[in-house]
XYZ file of C-alpha atoms in Angstrom:
612
model
C -4.198 23.052 -3.778
C -1.399 20.791 -5.055
C 1.650 22.654 -6.349
C 2.751 21.061 -9.627
C 4.853 24.032 -10.735
C 8.118 22.751 -9.272
C 7.758 19.367 -10.995
C 8.037 18.103 -14.563
C 5.884 15.539 -16.354
C 8.844 13.146 -16.350
C 8.694 13.038 -12.532
C 5.831 10.546 -12.982
C 5.961 7.307 -14.915
C 4.587 7.807 -18.453
C 0.906 7.214 -19.133
C 0.745 8.190 -22.830
C 2.836 8.012 -26.031
C 3.476 11.739 -25.665
C 4.956 11.248 -22.191
C 7.098 8.396 -23.522
C 8.362 10.667 -26.303
C 9.319 13.382 -23.780
C 11.537 10.759 -22.132
C 12.947 9.730 -25.488
C 11.401 6.255 -25.284
C 10.192 4.305 -28.304
C 9.277 1.198 -26.271
C 8.469 0.052 -22.732
C 9.292 -3.184 -20.919
C 6.187 -3.406 -18.727
C 2.768 -1.769 -19.024
C 0.763 -1.711 -15.792
C -3.043 -1.538 -16.076
C -4.806 -0.500 -12.876
C -8.414 0.100 -11.868
C -7.383 3.028 -9.648
C -6.321 6.530 -10.603
C -2.532 6.841 -10.891
C -1.204 8.335 -7.679
C 2.568 8.271 -7.247
C 2.499 7.438 -3.555
C 3.693 4.360 -1.560
C 0.120 3.570 -0.505
C -0.844 2.689 -4.088
C 0.281 -0.554 -5.708
C 0.788 0.747 -9.253
C 3.209 3.386 -7.998
C 5.132 0.912 -5.829
C 5.522 -1.688 -8.580
C 6.263 0.944 -11.206
C 8.969 2.614 -9.140
C 10.436 -0.735 -8.129
C 10.813 -1.893 -11.732
C 12.089 1.537 -12.754
C 14.872 1.238 -10.168
C 15.621 -2.224 -11.554
C 16.386 -0.606 -14.912
C 13.103 -1.242 -16.718
C 10.981 1.159 -18.718
C 7.529 1.104 -17.122
C 4.295 2.814 -18.190
C 0.988 3.003 -16.334
C -2.487 2.965 -17.840
C -4.943 3.977 -15.147
C -8.656 3.239 -15.430
C -8.703 2.418 -19.155
C -12.001 2.635 -21.011
C -13.182 -0.945 -21.589
C -16.468 0.053 -23.289
C -15.278 1.754 -26.504
C -12.907 0.622 -29.283
C -10.321 -0.249 -26.580
C -7.937 2.505 -27.657
C -6.620 2.805 -24.076
C -5.472 -0.819 -24.256
C -3.764 -0.220 -27.612
C -2.259 3.242 -27.192
C 1.146 2.140 -25.871
C 1.450 -0.979 -28.012
C 3.203 -4.134 -26.805
C 5.576 -4.158 -23.846
C 8.843 -6.073 -24.297
C 8.287 -8.215 -21.191
C 4.685 -8.392 -19.980
C 1.462 -6.644 -19.088
C 0.720 -6.285 -15.373
C -2.913 -6.053 -14.263
C -4.438 -5.027 -10.933
C -8.024 -4.129 -10.033
C -6.601 -1.568 -7.592
C -6.541 -1.128 -3.837
C -9.907 -2.911 -3.360
C -11.699 -5.931 -4.734
C -13.812 -4.386 -7.493
C -17.057 -5.971 -6.287
C -16.648 -4.580 -2.768
C -15.687 -1.278 -4.354
C -18.913 -1.263 -6.393
C -21.564 -2.783 -4.114
C -22.905 -2.438 -0.582
C -23.677 -5.341 1.755
C -27.210 -5.264 0.300
C -25.765 -5.582 -3.221
C -26.814 -2.045 -4.078
C -24.580 -0.086 -6.445
C -22.400 2.436 -4.623
C -22.640 6.059 -5.741
C -18.935 6.857 -5.380
C -15.474 5.358 -5.762
C -12.794 6.752 -3.439
C -9.965 5.789 -5.792
C -11.354 7.701 -8.773
C -11.139 11.433 -9.613
C -14.098 13.280 -8.078
C -15.345 9.955 -6.713
C -16.954 8.821 -9.988
C -18.342 5.297 -9.681
C -18.278 4.259 -13.345
C -14.581 4.250 -14.142
C -13.841 0.545 -13.662
C -15.771 -2.605 -14.578
C -17.065 -5.282 -12.239
C -14.404 -7.999 -11.845
C -11.789 -5.576 -13.130
C -8.873 -8.027 -13.198
C -10.778 -10.468 -15.409
C -12.034 -7.795 -17.817
C -8.653 -6.110 -18.308
C -6.778 -9.389 -18.638
C -9.202 -10.844 -21.188
C -8.987 -7.723 -23.335
C -5.187 -7.830 -23.316
C -5.067 -11.551 -24.121
C -7.480 -10.966 -27.007
C -5.461 -8.042 -28.408
C -1.988 -9.414 -27.723
C -2.208 -13.210 -27.312
C 1.576 -13.629 -27.445
C 2.309 -11.163 -24.585
C 2.262 -12.555 -21.002
C -0.228 -11.101 -18.520
C 0.682 -11.088 -14.827
C -2.132 -10.512 -12.315
C -1.551 -8.881 -8.949
C -3.234 -6.756 -6.302
C -5.854 -7.518 -3.686
C -8.595 -8.787 -6.009
C -6.316 -11.396 -7.604
C -4.633 -12.252 -4.321
C -7.892 -13.078 -2.521
C -9.311 -15.032 -5.465
C -6.293 -17.243 -6.113
C -8.058 -20.535 -5.221
C -11.694 -21.710 -5.340
C -13.607 -19.024 -3.439
C -17.145 -17.967 -2.602
C -18.437 -14.972 -4.541
C -21.173 -13.141 -2.625
C -22.490 -11.257 -5.659
C -23.118 -14.409 -7.707
C -23.862 -16.430 -4.542
C -21.744 -19.349 -5.703
C -18.223 -20.735 -5.752
C -15.860 -19.347 -8.377
C -12.744 -21.038 -9.727
C -9.333 -19.472 -9.249
C -9.312 -16.096 -10.964
C -6.559 -17.466 -13.217
C -9.178 -19.598 -14.998
C -11.498 -16.759 -16.006
C -8.815 -14.127 -16.572
C -6.656 -16.270 -18.896
C -3.619 -14.623 -17.268
C -0.275 -16.445 -17.409
C 0.719 -15.908 -13.787
C -0.667 -14.513 -10.556
C 1.454 -12.827 -7.885
C -0.296 -12.803 -4.531
C 0.410 -10.706 -1.460
C 2.890 -7.826 -1.439
C 4.561 -8.301 -4.801
C 8.024 -6.759 -4.656
C 10.095 -9.913 -4.101
C 8.349 -12.285 -6.555
C 8.179 -9.559 -9.200
C 11.916 -8.868 -9.075
C 12.620 -12.587 -9.334
C 10.246 -12.845 -12.318
C 12.023 -9.986 -14.103
C 15.438 -11.504 -13.394
C 14.371 -14.831 -14.892
C 12.828 -13.214 -17.977
C 16.006 -11.183 -18.517
C 18.011 -14.394 -18.487
C 16.041 -15.570 -21.500
C 13.494 -17.835 -19.829
C 9.836 -17.821 -20.858
C 7.056 -17.209 -18.359
C 5.593 -20.683 -18.904
C 8.890 -22.183 -17.698
C 8.914 -20.261 -14.423
C 7.358 -22.714 -11.982
C 9.481 -22.249 -8.850
C 8.997 -18.556 -8.040
C 7.620 -18.185 -4.542
C 4.372 -16.277 -4.018
C 3.145 -16.987 -7.541
C 0.273 -19.109 -8.855
C -0.289 -20.630 -12.286
C -2.320 -23.287 -14.131
C -0.953 -26.406 -15.807
C -2.535 -29.362 -17.561
C -2.980 -32.177 -15.051
C -0.559 -34.404 -16.909
C 2.066 -31.624 -16.971
C 2.111 -30.803 -13.240
C 5.683 -29.674 -12.460
C 7.823 -31.469 -9.886
C 7.537 -29.766 -6.505
C 10.763 -27.805 -5.800
C 9.630 -27.056 -2.242
C 9.748 -29.252 0.848
C 6.017 -29.862 1.268
C 2.863 -30.066 -0.787
C -0.760 -29.647 0.320
C -3.456 -30.937 -2.001
C -6.899 -29.300 -1.816
C -10.174 -30.916 -2.767
C -10.842 -30.128 -6.424
C -13.058 -27.253 -7.478
C -15.664 -29.763 -8.678
C -15.654 -31.611 -5.345
C -16.196 -28.307 -3.500
C -19.177 -27.511 -5.720
C -20.799 -30.748 -4.564
C -19.800 -30.688 -0.886
C -19.575 -27.552 1.263
C -17.685 -29.438 3.969
C -14.861 -29.947 1.487
C -14.779 -26.225 0.723
C -14.614 -25.495 4.468
C -11.767 -28.003 4.839
C -9.932 -26.384 1.926
C -10.175 -22.962 3.541
C -8.535 -24.124 6.755
C -5.652 -25.635 4.791
C -5.154 -22.461 2.707
C -5.327 -20.166 5.741
C -2.895 -22.264 7.758
C -0.404 -22.424 4.902
C -0.751 -18.680 4.317
C 0.220 -18.091 7.955
C 3.239 -20.380 8.090
C 6.747 -18.990 7.836
C 7.796 -22.006 5.754
C 4.665 -23.074 3.898
C 3.818 -25.912 1.547
C 3.066 -25.650 -2.140
C -0.720 -25.830 -2.640
C -2.254 -27.690 -5.582
C -5.912 -27.925 -6.611
C -7.467 -29.631 -9.614
C -9.949 -27.604 -11.618
C -11.368 -29.214 -14.749
C -8.507 -30.710 -16.768
C -5.998 -28.331 -15.177
C -4.201 -28.123 -11.854
C -3.778 -24.839 -10.018
C -0.346 -24.466 -8.400
C 0.136 -21.914 -5.608
C 3.769 -21.655 -4.570
C 4.524 -20.798 -0.911
C 5.072 -17.167 0.086
C 8.424 -15.512 0.616
C 9.676 -14.889 4.119
C 8.555 -11.518 5.551
C 10.470 -8.562 4.145
C 13.505 -7.511 6.119
C 13.810 -3.967 7.406
C 16.198 -3.139 4.571
C 13.837 -4.595 1.955
C 10.774 -2.722 3.161
C 12.799 0.494 3.509
C 13.916 0.102 -0.109
C 10.275 -0.032 -1.196
C 9.187 3.028 0.791
C 12.299 5.037 -0.082
C 11.699 4.969 -3.846
C 11.459 8.447 -5.464
C 7.705 8.986 -5.247
C 6.329 12.449 -5.936
C 3.534 11.542 -3.445
C 1.116 13.267 -5.835
C -1.608 12.272 -8.291
C -0.598 12.431 -11.945
C -0.958 16.000 -13.330
C -3.850 14.949 -15.581
C -5.970 14.998 -12.392
C -4.860 18.543 -11.573
C -8.323 20.017 -11.101
C -9.951 16.942 -9.570
C -10.112 15.470 -6.085
C -9.396 11.807 -5.422
C -11.004 10.981 -2.031
C -8.617 8.143 -1.107
C -5.636 10.381 -1.771
C -7.074 13.236 0.281
C -7.370 10.798 3.170
C -3.781 9.479 3.095
C -1.641 12.211 1.554
C -0.335 13.336 4.959
C -0.133 9.869 6.489
C 2.854 7.610 7.131
C 2.712 3.809 6.970
C 5.050 2.250 9.555
C 4.709 -1.456 8.811
C 2.936 -4.188 6.873
C 1.162 -7.322 8.059
C -1.280 -8.033 10.889
C -1.310 -10.909 13.360
C -4.846 -10.211 14.608
C -6.398 -12.807 12.296
C -9.912 -11.317 12.526
C -12.424 -13.667 10.890
C -13.881 -10.991 8.583
C -10.597 -9.310 7.586
C -8.525 -9.927 4.462
C -5.266 -8.298 5.599
C -3.441 -11.425 6.740
C -4.594 -13.317 3.621
C -2.906 -10.625 1.505
C -0.090 -9.112 3.586
C 0.484 -12.052 5.941
C 0.477 -12.225 9.733
C 4.193 -11.536 10.193
C 5.013 -7.870 10.738
C 7.517 -6.211 8.393
C 8.550 -2.899 9.956
C 10.382 0.059 8.485
C 13.431 1.545 10.143
C 13.132 4.708 12.182
C 15.419 6.446 9.680
C 13.164 5.595 6.721
C 10.046 6.767 8.589
C 11.599 10.087 9.618
C 12.885 10.624 6.094
C 9.318 10.308 4.766
C 8.052 12.670 7.471
C 10.616 15.241 6.276
C 9.264 14.839 2.733
C 5.696 15.444 3.909
C 6.725 18.522 5.922
C 8.098 20.066 2.712
C 4.836 19.593 0.799
C 3.414 23.064 -0.039
C -0.062 22.453 1.401
C 1.070 20.683 4.586
C -0.154 22.551 7.675
C 1.687 20.590 10.349
C -0.806 17.780 10.988
C -0.083 14.156 10.102
C -3.363 12.297 9.621
C -1.937 8.907 10.579
C 1.190 7.224 11.880
C -0.010 3.682 11.499
C -0.404 0.430 9.633
C -2.998 -2.318 9.157
C -3.245 -2.265 12.954
C -1.676 0.843 14.427
C 0.140 -0.709 17.367
C 1.978 -3.735 15.955
C 5.150 -1.937 14.866
C 8.333 -4.012 15.412
C 6.388 -6.815 17.114
C 7.439 -10.377 16.374
C 8.197 -13.677 18.055
C 10.770 -13.617 20.842
C 12.100 -16.911 19.518
C 11.777 -17.059 15.740
C 12.365 -20.819 15.895
C 8.934 -21.140 17.555
C 7.306 -18.968 14.864
C 8.844 -21.196 12.188
C 6.774 -24.130 13.474
C 3.536 -22.177 13.996
C 0.449 -22.150 11.771
C -1.974 -20.266 14.031
C -3.914 -17.661 12.027
C -3.838 -15.242 14.975
C -1.061 -14.474 17.444
C -3.500 -12.848 19.881
C -6.649 -14.992 19.740
C -7.930 -16.774 21.752
C -5.091 -15.414 23.882
C -1.891 -13.469 23.288
C 0.888 -15.913 22.376
C 3.513 -16.230 25.116
C 6.199 -15.994 22.421
C 4.926 -12.662 21.045
C 6.933 -9.572 21.927
C 4.237 -6.950 22.554
C 6.602 -4.141 23.559
C 5.215 -0.733 22.508
C 8.580 0.920 23.265
C 9.795 1.210 19.638
C 6.460 2.724 18.597
C 6.581 5.249 21.433
C 10.026 6.257 20.213
C 8.656 6.815 16.695
C 5.781 8.969 17.979
C 8.053 11.145 20.095
C 10.712 11.491 17.409
C 8.125 12.519 14.818
C 6.428 15.011 17.148
C 9.804 16.561 18.037
C 10.382 17.545 14.412
C 10.123 21.195 13.461
C 7.084 21.549 11.241
C 4.985 18.920 13.025
C 2.199 20.365 15.164
C 0.453 17.067 15.849
C 0.438 13.490 14.582
C -2.828 11.592 14.748
C -3.318 7.837 14.842
C -6.011 7.129 12.270
C -5.407 3.376 11.950
C -7.225 0.933 14.195
C -5.683 0.363 17.623
C -5.783 -3.113 19.205
C -6.705 -2.187 22.767
C -6.534 -5.835 23.862
C -2.757 -5.643 23.367
C -2.606 -2.528 25.535
C -4.420 -4.397 28.313
C -2.316 -7.541 28.002
C -0.027 -8.173 30.957
C 3.365 -9.523 29.965
C 5.877 -11.278 32.203
C 8.266 -8.473 31.261
C 7.669 -5.354 33.373
C 9.303 -3.014 30.856
C 6.775 -4.187 28.264
C 3.939 -3.545 30.736
C 5.221 -0.048 31.548
C 5.518 0.779 27.846
C 1.957 -0.425 27.197
C 0.695 1.836 29.957
C 2.750 4.777 28.689
C 1.643 4.135 25.095
C -2.020 4.171 26.153
C -1.566 7.514 27.872
C 0.474 8.950 24.998
C -2.135 7.833 22.462
C -5.093 9.322 24.344
C -3.397 12.572 25.330
C -1.453 13.457 22.184
C -2.705 11.540 19.137
C -6.515 11.731 19.142
C -8.402 14.361 17.155
C -11.206 14.552 19.697
C -12.628 11.147 18.768
C -10.853 7.816 19.068
C -12.296 5.060 16.870
C -11.931 1.507 18.153
C -13.490 -1.744 16.985
C -15.048 -3.991 19.624
C -17.274 -5.269 16.738
C -19.882 -6.842 19.071
C -20.920 -7.287 22.703
C -21.664 -11.032 22.621
C -18.614 -13.053 23.653
C -19.880 -16.027 21.636
C -20.098 -13.909 18.490
C -16.770 -12.251 19.271
C -15.135 -15.659 19.525
C -16.428 -16.419 16.011
C -14.883 -13.116 14.917
C -11.578 -13.946 16.636
C -11.960 -10.790 18.678
C -11.459 -10.283 22.437
C -14.224 -10.258 25.019
C -16.334 -7.098 25.343
C -14.961 -6.891 28.902
C -11.735 -5.626 27.335
C -13.602 -2.758 25.683
C -15.203 -1.811 28.991
C -11.799 -1.838 30.673
C -10.259 0.305 27.939
C -13.227 2.691 28.072
C -12.629 3.179 31.815
C -8.961 3.997 31.177
C -9.903 6.371 28.351
C -12.381 8.246 30.543
C -10.005 8.343 33.513
C -7.200 9.919 31.445
C -9.633 12.406 29.903
C -10.885 13.404 33.350
C -7.361 13.804 34.745
C -6.280 16.005 31.831
C -9.491 18.012 31.468
C -10.068 16.753 27.927
C -13.511 15.944 26.560
C -12.690 13.382 23.912
C -15.110 10.729 22.656
C -14.643 7.017 22.190
C -16.328 5.873 18.969
C -16.904 2.107 18.801
C -17.354 0.138 15.583
C -19.884 -2.731 15.368
C -20.971 -5.356 12.814
C -24.381 -7.000 12.432
C -25.238 -10.322 10.739
C -21.761 -11.775 11.217
C -21.745 -15.597 11.182
C -22.718 -16.810 14.639
C -24.616 -13.616 15.476
C -28.334 -13.979 16.228
C -31.145 -11.447 16.405
C -31.112 -11.900 20.173
C -27.396 -11.047 20.263
C -28.188 -7.794 18.475
C -31.000 -7.004 20.934
C -28.560 -7.459 23.803
C -26.020 -5.286 21.980
C -28.629 -2.513 21.804
C -29.266 -2.686 25.558
C -25.567 -2.845 26.475
C -24.572 0.081 24.261
C -27.573 2.086 25.490
C -26.379 1.578 29.074
C -22.956 2.859 27.973
C -24.673 5.966 26.550
C -23.747 5.245 22.917
C -25.799 6.159 19.883
C -23.850 4.149 17.354
C -22.377 5.768 14.258
C -19.660 3.381 13.046
C -21.682 0.349 11.991
C -22.022 -2.019 9.074
C -23.770 -5.156 7.940
C -21.384 -8.048 7.341
C -20.235 -8.298 3.714
C -18.705 -11.635 2.682
C -15.407 -11.025 0.896
C -13.276 -13.732 -0.678
C -10.792 -15.709 1.424
C -11.921 -14.886 4.952
C -12.978 -17.263 7.715
C -16.286 -15.440 8.133
C -17.106 -15.791 4.437
C -16.459 -19.535 4.543
C -18.789 -19.859 7.546
C -21.391 -17.762 5.711
C -21.264 -19.909 2.567
C -20.688 -23.405 3.923
C -22.618 -23.150 7.194
C -19.671 -24.800 8.964
C -16.770 -23.516 11.034
C -13.722 -24.668 9.010
C -11.690 -25.454 12.138
C -14.312 -27.431 14.075
C -16.707 -28.370 11.238
C -19.548 -27.457 13.597
C -22.698 -25.858 12.211
C -22.823 -22.047 12.316
C -25.977 -19.931 11.974
C -25.763 -16.887 9.713
C -28.415 -14.305 8.867
C -28.673 -14.414 5.074
C -32.050 -13.220 3.849
C -32.789 -9.522 3.479
C -35.391 -9.825 6.237
C -33.003 -11.574 8.664
C -30.310 -8.967 8.014
C -32.739 -6.063 8.460
C -34.015 -7.558 11.726
C -30.472 -7.563 13.086
C -29.375 -4.207 11.676
C -32.355 -2.280 13.098
C -31.116 -2.784 16.661
C -28.294 -0.310 15.986
C -31.023 2.361 15.744
C -33.218 1.432 18.726
C -33.456 5.137 19.619
C -35.105 6.133 16.321
C -38.880 6.409 16.390
C -39.319 4.835 12.934
C -37.945 1.440 14.046
C -39.359 1.352 17.572
C -42.544 -0.524 16.634
C -40.558 -3.159 14.703
C -38.094 -3.659 17.569
C -40.909 -3.990 20.124
C -42.534 -6.672 17.955
C -39.189 -8.474 17.555
C -38.470 -8.528 21.300
C -41.955 -9.878 22.024
C -41.443 -12.551 19.379
C -38.106 -13.480 21.006
C -39.741 -13.577 24.450
C -37.329 -10.932 25.740
C -39.605 -8.639 27.725
C -36.606 -7.999 29.995
C -34.743 -6.313 27.125
C -37.887 -4.479 26.052
C -38.163 -2.858 29.485
C -34.493 -1.843 29.406
C -34.671 -0.317 25.939
C -38.008 1.422 26.452
C -38.602 1.799 30.213
C -41.368 4.338 29.620
C -43.224 1.966 27.321
C-alpha cells in the first residue's frame, strides 16, 4: 500500500479548482492535458514538464484523462491558462495503446487506474487539441509527447492503412515540440515572457509549425532539407520512402538541417533538434521534487505501468541501436544523455525511504540497459555522422563501448544499506558485450559486466531480444546475426554452470517483419526447437509511425536502397508466419505440416516432427 499520510495535497501539482484554492491560486500559466493518469514520477512526461515549469516560476495544473464524451466540463473546469495549453497523448501512441497487431481492441490500458481501456480516445492528441481550440480559440495549444513526436511529418497510419498529414494539420495546434521537451519548452516560455506571441516564434529548435506557403520564414539555421510534398507522397510511394530516409538521417545528426514539407497551401517547418542534454541538464530534470507517487485521487486503485516502474531507476536517455522497428531514436535521439552517479544514487536513496520498498530495485536501466555513458571517442567525428545506428552493420570504431562506468553504478547501488538486489529489467544489447575493442580495458570491462549481470542482476530469467534467426531478416531489422545470440547463450550457460545457478534465458522474437518470409519462420521454428526453446516472448510486427520497418511495410521499398521488400500483410499471411512460434501445439500441427509441404521443405518437416 502507498503511504499518503506523510504528504499533503499541495505536494502534487493541482488538478482541480479546489486544489488551486488550497495553494491560494486564482489562475494558472499552463494547463497540461494528458491521456495518462497523473503520476508524479520522472518516468511520466506530464510530471517532468509540470515540475520543470514549476521550477521556472510558473503555475502549472494537470488535467489527466479528461472526459471527451460529455459536456466537456473537464476541459473547462480550470478556465484559461495565461500562457498556453499543453497536450500529450501520454507515454504511448494512442493507437498502439488501444489496438493489437491484428487491429483488435485491447482490453486494458497500463497507464490508467485499474487498467481500464476506455479512458482516452483514439488519436488522443488530435481530439484534445481540437476541443481546446474550439473552446478557447485565442489560447495557444502546444503538442508534445510520443504520439505527436512520431507523427510530425507525413506518416503511414496502420489503422487507417493510408498516409496521414503532419499531426499539426488535423490537431489545429499552434506548435509541436518533438523529442524530449525540456530545452525547447524552457526557450518557448522565455520568449513568451518577453512579450512575443507564439506565431512569431519560428527559430526555436526541436519545434514544428505550419505556415502559409507564401509566408515561409527565412531559415535561421545553416541547412535546409526539403521533403517531397504530402500530395506527391500520396501519389508515389518511392517519394515517401525517400522522405523517410531524409527525416531519419536528419534526426540522427548532431547538427541537423531544418526540414520543410508542403502540405496543401501550407508548409510544415520542422526545426533541427537541440544538442543532447549535458549531464547537468539531465540531472536537473531527474532531480526535480517528485513525490514518485500517483495523485491521491487514485488512492484505492492500481495503475499497472506505475507498479512496474515505481522501484526502478532510469540511468540515461537515447539509444544508438537504430533498430528498424523501434521508435526510441526517432523520439529520444541516438546520442546518449547520461545522468551523473551522484544524481542516480540520490534517487536510489529516495526509493529506499519509500514505505513499501522491500530492498529490490526492479530496474537500473534505460532504453537499452548497457549504453550508459557511451559516446563517440572523438566528438568531431560524431558531428559529421548521419548513420541511424552506431552498432549496425558493425560497431563504429569511434564508439566508446566501455562498460566500466555502468559497472561502477551497479556496485555502488548494491553497496547501499537498504538494497538487497538490483535487477536489470531493460533490454541488454548482448552484441556490445561480445564486441572486441582495440582497448583491452574496455574488453575486460565487457567480460566483467557480462558476469556481473548474469550472477547478480537476473531474477531467474534474463530476457534478451534476438528478434529472429534469419540473418537476412535480421539485417532488415538492423539487428546482429543470430550467431551472436548463440555465443551469448553459451556464455550464459557456462556462468550458470560454474556458479550452480539454474537461470533461464528468455528470447524475444517477431514475426511478419518486412523482409521475413514464411520459410524464414519455419527455419526459426526448427532452430529454436534445437535450442530447446518453447517461445513465450513473441509478437506480430505492428507498424508504428516513423520507423524504417513501417516505411518498408507501407511503400514496399527499402528507403536506403530503394530495393523491393516483401512483407506479410494479409491476415492469412500473418497467421501463416505466426503459427510457427507454436509448432509444439497440437492444434497447429496439421496447418504447419501442410505449409511445409507447400513450401517444399520436407527437410524442416522431419526436423520439427521426426516421429511423423
